Amino acid sequence: IPGTALANADVAKLIKDPKNWAMQAGNFENQRYSNLNQINKSNVKNMKVAWTFSTGVLRGHEGGPLVIGDTLFVHSPFPNKVFAIDLETQKIKWKYEPKQDPSVIPVMCCDTVNRGLAYAEGKVFLQQADTTLVALDAKTGKKLWDVKNGDPKVGGTNTNAPHIFKDKVITGISGGEFGIRGYVAAYDINTGKQVWKGYSTGPDAEMLMDPEKTMTWTNGKMAPVGKDSSLKTWQGDQWKIGGGTTWGWYSYDPQENLMYYGSGNPSTWNPSQRPGDNKWSMTLWARDVDTGKARWVYQMTPHDEWDFDGINEVILADVDVKGKKRKVAVHFDRNGFAYTMDRVSGELLVAEKYDPKVNWATHVDMNTGRPQVVAKYSTRQNGEDVNTKGVCPAALGTKDQQPAAFSPKNGLFYVPTNHVCMDYEPFRVEYTAGQPYVGATLSMFPAPGSHGGMGNFITWDAGKGKIVQSKPEKFSVWSGALVTAGGIACYGTLEGYLKCVDADDINKELFKFKTPSGIIGNVNTWEHKGKQYIGVLSGIGGWAGIGLAAGLEKPTDGLGAVGGYAELANYTELGGVMTVFALP
Amino acid sequence: IPGTALANADVAKLIKDPKNWAMQAGNFENQRYSNLNQINKSNVKNMKVAWTFSTGVLRGHEGGPLVIGDTLFVHSPFPNKVFAIDLETQKIKWKYEPKQDPSVIPVMCCDTVNRGLAYAEGKVFLQQADTTLVALDAKTGKKLWDVKNGDPKVGGTNTNAPHIFKDKVITGISGGEFGIRGYVAAYDINTGKQVWKGYSTGPDAEMLMDPEKTMTWTNGKMAPVGKDSSLKTWQGDQWKIGGGTTWGWYSYDPQENLMYYGSGNPSTWNPSQRPGDNKWSMTLWARDVDTGKARWVYQMTPHDEWDFDGINEVILADVDVKGKKRKVAVHFDRNGFAYTMDRVSGELLVAEKYDPKVNWATHVDMNTGRPQVVAKYSTRQNGEDVNTKGVCPAALGTKDQQPAAFSPKNGLFYVPTNHVCMDYEPFRVEYTAGQPYVGATLSMFPAPGSHGGMGNFITWDAGKGKIVQSKPEKFSVWSGALVTAGGIACYGTLEGYLKCVDADDINKELFKFKTPSGIIGNVNTWEHKGKQYIGVLSGIGGWAGIGLAAGLEKPTDGLGAVGGYAELANYTELGGVMTVFALP
Ligand SMILES: O=C(O)c1cc(C(=O)O)c2c(n1)C(=O)C(=O)c1cc(C(=O)O)[nH]c1-2
Ligand SMILES: O=C(O)c1cc(C(=O)O)c2c(n1)C(=O)C(=O)c1cc(C(=O)O)[nH]c1-2
């Protein structure tokens, strides 16, 4: 099929040239690593703002721009504008502004964010909040096709970036807080025709699971999942409104032709209402890109009791594990454990806490692969209408959507983390289509007995399962990291600083600049006319910034984040600006 | 009275120290001149962004921050937030956000702008859009008092900055497009009690005019205005809905105890509906600050036929006129003439075009002080429902609210100008309280037969009435200028560039930086801990940017500005960010 070859070849070629930033994560492996080194650890201190661009939209700005040749493509939160900007003149080549029904806004759980665009073969792909997936002509901004991927009326929305693997644009769905049944769907990049769709829960066929061939970690080895592996773990039809959404970052291994991602929390947040393991929510998935068939799965948090939504990205790397170089898939889960899996076979290699404050489980049993839950912190055991206090991490996890980076130079992962704990009180809730289906009251606070802040930027050894260094931050680091061949790692803070640190000693802060608003975007880099640039979107919001973004004031509002992050108001205001840096 | 002495002394002292920027215009004289010279014509090219701050509001950001000691106070457009920012840490010390009824927004003619705060004796003064005038405690942001200055229900709003002269906070009113009868009012800074109020039109007593003592230029000399000078120039009661609003920048001469400002256009824009000179709309006023009594007046555009709203600022300076040093008041009117008046006596000294393209009048008769209207461009003579074509300048004038600067070093004025012409078709309109009372359809376009752009940044010799240099710009320069002892003049552009030029040769562009959004704010400067900073608000809007700001698309919408400035969309998007620059 020529399409396959072309799209793959095109994207692979663009990625290979570090002048571009051709995917949201920089490469298929989700590494957010750049080979550029003009800006490096000795000169980054001289970095200055080169230019700035306001998107004309406020609230949370996640994701980052794509750079293809001399054009930068950047998106905004709802209403999801798209701009093509000439890198030479900063003129707006074209702008695309979809007309979306604003009734989608209240159906978005965690701000009106959008994690950015995808590019392939002269097309720009936008995944709108209202679930419309759009292909635009990259030269003109004209719409080539669009397709409806879900239904906001029943609580389905989109915040994830579309991902281009082979000749497919792959997207997920949000709505775990509205009882949406999660799935990943692949569309033909040329026509928008759906090629396959794999659910997270339900009958095997609808999950694109083969009971005999789809494998999972079982008593210390890989074994087939068996028949009705999901259905058996739900009471009655609950899987139909059971969550397992798919709003994160996906990665791709071209050799295995596998894509990797995590599925989200089971709905509701009140565990007493949904007995069972609730498979395959909270699961890492490896699917064949052509067919969607699941090769392996691994459930991190069976029967979730804390909203430890498992969507965090899977980073592919080749890493030493117990003295052996392994092709691994590394995943920093919301539940506070970092997992190193063999990405080909799905074997569980390492599962360790990446924040020492994690207390809801003592450890992961490496035989069963199950976390060993501490009774005191079990919101299920404590039961409905009981406030379980002091659970670490909070529902937004030791890490949420903010993606980590990996440096093949030193084999380290750079992980923006939360250092937040919570009280969690589940309560009974009725399902009504299109209405919140949450069933828990939360409050959040900085991890007690620590540095007082709500975040750390850490380096992680995924072979050993150990924190290498940890740099405290006042607030959660809700921005995605970048690491480069220049030996620097950069990330944004919720106060609004872009920071770059020495990649080999992250406590050495080499650069700091106050952007217009809090940063929840992902840092990236490109080169234009011989000059390296670093860019980042600022614009406070997302779950951590929902108080400011949506103007909420009650501490337990915003699913418990408003109180925890109240102090943010002393540092920043809503915004929506891309700031571009370079050496003078 | 201790209040008088204290407030005056306090503001005067703060102004004297160039480290502060204690008034919107930098000083009482409206000069926008700074004695700071660390950033100068030889090093300004090295200037970099020091920090940035998003106000959390989009649409037009006019005015600029105040700096008092180590605190920066900055405002936003509607809903008129106020922030006190610690210059050391950029932390938000406090924030004040008034609750205003959004129904005021459609009653604002030219975007939801606000031209900034005033400061005196530990109080920050905010003039809200809904006409509420507020005094805040500068340390805490707590409201000390507020007072209602007008009524949005009948079309009264506010966009002007409050001005502190002596122990009074002086404010005006907007609503010339809603038939508001303009006035200036003075309130006690300590209590908010109204001290005086002087209307632009109507009975002498209500205008605070003394028929015998208030003087005006008459047949080559100053003469008393005489009894009922306003009433006589209106048909019946039309003065009651006759405009003459007062939304501009005021200046103050402490020696004469006089304040200076301009009154706006008569309502409606259809001249056939309001025969007469429509006094004292379109007039320069000199009022005693203690009593409000008018010492002199001068009407620039009797019987306006083009919306040449006369509110532009009056700049006080000592200038050579025909070989004699004079205490002058200089005013660049919307009508395209720059007036140099003796500010003590009110004599008309100079009146010359400051854009050679001005064509609606041949010249100002220096004996009568009246412009000599060219019949072809008289929308009155052409009559209702006739489209008068090619009038220069357009209704937004050769200059609108964007304030000019004056350098006492070289005696030159730095004037941000428009280079725009129009077609103007008046039509009959009924007055309904609170509804637009406009009565004309406009379209705007770049001045034909010129450089193709819509603006110039010029230097002006007010003694001679001559353009010294003119620097073409693609769009109107809608930002206020700054000129400094460092020999630089800075201004913003609608595309979003902050530009600094050589003050002695403005065609030498020394610095250029693309801020997040189009600039309609005013550039200013301050010093903190030995370092000079230059700051400017970006955020496209105002009348020129109303198409983007309010999302209008019909060319004749936005009172004719939408079509004229349509190309702006290729350069910028809505924003609201303060960008602060310094040497590295
Ligand atoms: O269950 C879901 O479908 C869903 C969707 C989203 C989203 O789409 O942004 C978030 C979450 N859950 C979530 O649990 C969460 O912590 C979260 C954080 C954010 C964010 O952008 O900051 N989104 C989401
Ligand atoms: O007649 C009025 O009361 C009135 C008010 C205002 C305002 O308050 O902004 C403007 C105008 N007129 C006006 O004529 C005008 O050109 C204008 C430009 C702007 C701006 O901020 O860009 N405001 C106004």
mmCIF file of C-alpha atoms in Angstrom, chain A residues 41-178:
data_model
loop_
_atom_site.group_PDB
_atom_site.id
_atom_site.type_symbol
_atom_site.label_atom_id
_atom_site.label_comp_id
_atom_site.label_asym_id
_atom_site.label_seq_id
_atom_site.Cartn_x
_atom_site.Cartn_y
_atom_site.Cartn_z
ATOM 1 C CA LYS A 41 24.855 23.587 29.313
ATOM 2 C CA SER A 42 27.567 26.209 29.068
ATOM 3 C CA ASN A 43 25.617 28.844 27.119
ATOM 4 C CA VAL A 44 21.972 28.265 28.042
ATOM 5 C CA LYS A 45 22.340 30.939 30.724
ATOM 6 C CA ASN A 46 22.573 33.488 27.897
ATOM 7 C CA MET A 47 19.337 32.402 26.301
ATOM 8 C CA LYS A 48 16.859 35.221 25.557
ATOM 9 C CA VAL A 49 13.341 35.542 24.311
ATOM 10 C CA ALA A 50 13.385 35.665 20.524
ATOM 11 C CA TRP A 51 9.680 36.222 19.915
ATOM 12 C CA THR A 52 6.283 35.600 21.380
ATOM 13 C CA PHE A 53 2.838 34.790 20.073
ATOM 14 C CA SER A 54 -0.500 35.013 21.803
ATOM 15 C CA THR A 55 -3.002 32.385 20.693
ATOM 16 C CA GLY A 56 -5.892 34.680 21.563
ATOM 17 C CA VAL A 57 -7.267 32.070 23.950
ATOM 18 C CA LEU A 58 -6.989 31.822 27.724
ATOM 19 C CA ARG A 59 -7.065 28.764 30.014
ATOM 20 C CA GLY A 60 -4.767 25.758 30.006
ATOM 21 C CA HIS A 61 -2.329 25.498 27.116
ATOM 22 C CA GLU A 62 -0.988 21.953 26.917
ATOM 23 C CA GLY A 63 1.134 20.367 24.210
ATOM 24 C CA GLY A 64 3.449 22.438 22.063
ATOM 25 C CA PRO A 65 4.044 23.616 18.526
ATOM 26 C CA LEU A 66 5.164 21.438 15.645
ATOM 27 C CA VAL A 67 7.902 22.729 13.385
ATOM 28 C CA ILE A 68 8.143 21.445 9.833
ATOM 29 C CA GLY A 69 10.714 23.258 7.729
ATOM 30 C CA ASP A 70 10.042 26.987 7.887
ATOM 31 C CA THR A 71 6.565 26.698 9.351
ATOM 32 C CA LEU A 72 5.438 26.387 12.927
ATOM 33 C CA PHE A 73 2.007 24.941 13.629
ATOM 34 C CA VAL A 74 0.427 25.739 16.945
ATOM 35 C CA HIS A 75 -2.952 25.052 18.472
ATOM 36 C CA SER A 76 -5.027 26.495 21.294
ATOM 37 C CA PRO A 77 -7.347 25.090 23.951
ATOM 38 C CA PHE A 78 -11.067 25.210 23.158
ATOM 39 C CA PRO A 79 -12.119 26.498 20.625
ATOM 40 C CA ASN A 80 -8.999 24.750 19.231
ATOM 41 C CA LYS A 81 -7.630 27.326 16.849
ATOM 42 C CA VAL A 82 -4.749 26.291 14.628
ATOM 43 C CA PHE A 83 -2.113 28.732 13.366
ATOM 44 C CA ALA A 84 0.551 28.217 10.722
ATOM 45 C CA ILE A 85 3.302 30.718 11.454
ATOM 46 C CA ASP A 86 6.115 31.684 9.129
ATOM 47 C CA LEU A 87 9.308 31.208 11.143
ATOM 48 C CA GLU A 88 11.074 33.933 9.204
ATOM 49 C CA THR A 89 8.569 36.747 9.664
ATOM 50 C CA GLN A 90 6.300 35.351 12.387
ATOM 51 C CA LYS A 91 3.411 36.237 10.106
ATOM 52 C CA ILE A 92 0.313 34.099 10.357
ATOM 53 C CA LYS A 93 0.245 32.101 7.116
ATOM 54 C CA TRP A 94 -3.191 30.760 7.877
ATOM 55 C CA LYS A 95 -5.502 30.236 10.764
ATOM 56 C CA TYR A 96 -8.157 27.583 11.220
ATOM 57 C CA GLU A 97 -10.877 28.139 13.753
ATOM 58 C CA PRO A 98 -13.462 25.406 14.089
ATOM 59 C CA LYS A 99 -16.972 26.292 15.133
ATOM 60 C CA GLN A 100 -17.647 24.114 18.151
ATOM 61 C CA ASP A 101 -20.662 24.096 20.380
ATOM 62 C CA PRO A 102 -19.524 25.582 23.711
ATOM 63 C CA SER A 103 -21.736 23.065 25.499
ATOM 64 C CA VAL A 104 -18.711 20.779 25.234
ATOM 65 C CA ILE A 105 -16.839 22.906 27.809
ATOM 66 C CA PRO A 106 -18.685 21.698 30.920
ATOM 67 C CA VAL A 107 -18.243 18.105 29.727
ATOM 68 C CA MET A 108 -14.448 18.434 29.903
ATOM 69 C CA CYS A 109 -13.299 17.155 33.289
ATOM 70 C CA CYS A 110 -10.006 18.981 33.673
ATOM 71 C CA ASP A 111 -10.034 22.252 31.761
ATOM 72 C CA THR A 112 -10.473 22.962 28.064
ATOM 73 C CA VAL A 113 -7.002 21.733 27.174
ATOM 74 C CA ASN A 114 -5.801 20.327 23.882
ATOM 75 C CA ARG A 115 -2.477 18.521 23.618
ATOM 76 C CA GLY A 116 -1.620 19.567 20.123
ATOM 77 C CA LEU A 117 -1.441 18.722 16.465
ATOM 78 C CA ALA A 118 0.023 15.980 14.331
ATOM 79 C CA TYR A 119 1.595 16.243 10.901
ATOM 80 C CA ALA A 120 2.150 13.916 7.972
ATOM 81 C CA GLU A 121 2.433 14.248 4.214
ATOM 82 C CA GLY A 122 1.377 17.860 3.929
ATOM 83 C CA LYS A 123 -1.519 17.457 6.338
ATOM 84 C CA VAL A 124 -2.054 18.860 9.786
ATOM 85 C CA PHE A 125 -4.314 16.863 12.092
ATOM 86 C CA LEU A 126 -6.412 18.429 14.804
ATOM 87 C CA GLN A 127 -8.429 16.538 17.392
ATOM 88 C CA GLN A 128 -11.131 18.967 18.489
ATOM 89 C CA ALA A 129 -12.696 19.005 21.939
ATOM 90 C CA ASP A 130 -16.081 18.023 20.490
ATOM 91 C CA THR A 131 -14.363 14.798 19.229
ATOM 92 C CA THR A 132 -14.239 15.892 15.579
ATOM 93 C CA LEU A 133 -10.962 14.764 14.060
ATOM 94 C CA VAL A 134 -9.876 17.090 11.253
ATOM 95 C CA ALA A 135 -7.249 16.935 8.516
ATOM 96 C CA LEU A 136 -6.094 20.318 7.190
ATOM 97 C CA ASP A 137 -3.982 21.144 4.190
ATOM 98 C CA ALA A 138 -0.704 22.252 5.743
ATOM 99 C CA LYS A 139 -0.124 24.831 2.995
ATOM 100 C CA THR A 140 -3.503 26.547 3.114
ATOM 101 C CA GLY A 141 -5.304 25.482 6.266
ATOM 102 C CA LYS A 142 -8.242 24.250 4.185
ATOM 103 C CA LYS A 143 -10.135 21.337 5.666
ATOM 104 C CA LEU A 144 -9.538 18.101 3.745
ATOM 105 C CA TRP A 145 -11.791 15.830 5.770
ATOM 106 C CA ASP A 146 -13.270 15.452 9.203
ATOM 107 C CA VAL A 147 -14.810 12.633 11.143
ATOM 108 C CA LYS A 148 -16.725 12.398 14.382
ATOM 109 C CA ASN A 149 -14.871 10.244 16.909
ATOM 110 C CA GLY A 150 -17.310 10.378 19.841
ATOM 111 C CA ASP A 151 -20.354 12.050 21.323
ATOM 112 C CA PRO A 152 -20.155 14.969 23.762
ATOM 113 C CA LYS A 153 -23.867 14.547 24.518
ATOM 114 C CA VAL A 154 -23.038 11.413 26.518
ATOM 115 C CA GLY A 155 -19.812 12.846 27.943
ATOM 116 C CA GLY A 156 -17.268 11.987 25.251
ATOM 117 C CA THR A 157 -14.733 14.719 24.515
ATOM 118 C CA ASN A 158 -11.151 14.892 23.305
ATOM 119 C CA THR A 159 -8.046 16.543 24.681
ATOM 120 C CA ASN A 160 -5.346 14.209 23.349
ATOM 121 C CA ALA A 161 -3.121 14.924 20.389
ATOM 122 C CA PRO A 162 -3.730 12.738 17.355
ATOM 123 C CA HIS A 163 -0.810 10.429 16.623
ATOM 124 C CA ILE A 164 0.404 9.418 13.184
ATOM 125 C CA PHE A 165 1.682 5.874 12.982
ATOM 126 C CA LYS A 166 2.084 4.501 9.482
ATOM 127 C CA ASP A 167 -0.819 5.623 7.284
ATOM 128 C CA LYS A 168 -3.138 6.048 10.255
ATOM 129 C CA VAL A 169 -4.072 8.868 12.500
ATOM 130 C CA ILE A 170 -4.778 7.392 15.897
ATOM 131 C CA THR A 171 -6.830 9.041 18.562
ATOM 132 C CA GLY A 172 -8.505 8.263 21.864
ATOM 133 C CA ILE A 173 -11.353 9.583 23.939
ATOM 134 C CA SER A 174 -11.869 11.416 27.221
ATOM 135 C CA GLY A 175 -14.790 11.146 29.596
ATOM 136 C CA GLY A 176 -13.790 8.815 32.410
ATOM 137 C CA GLU A 177 -15.588 11.206 34.742
ATOM 138 C CA PHE A 178 -18.758 10.820 32.663
#
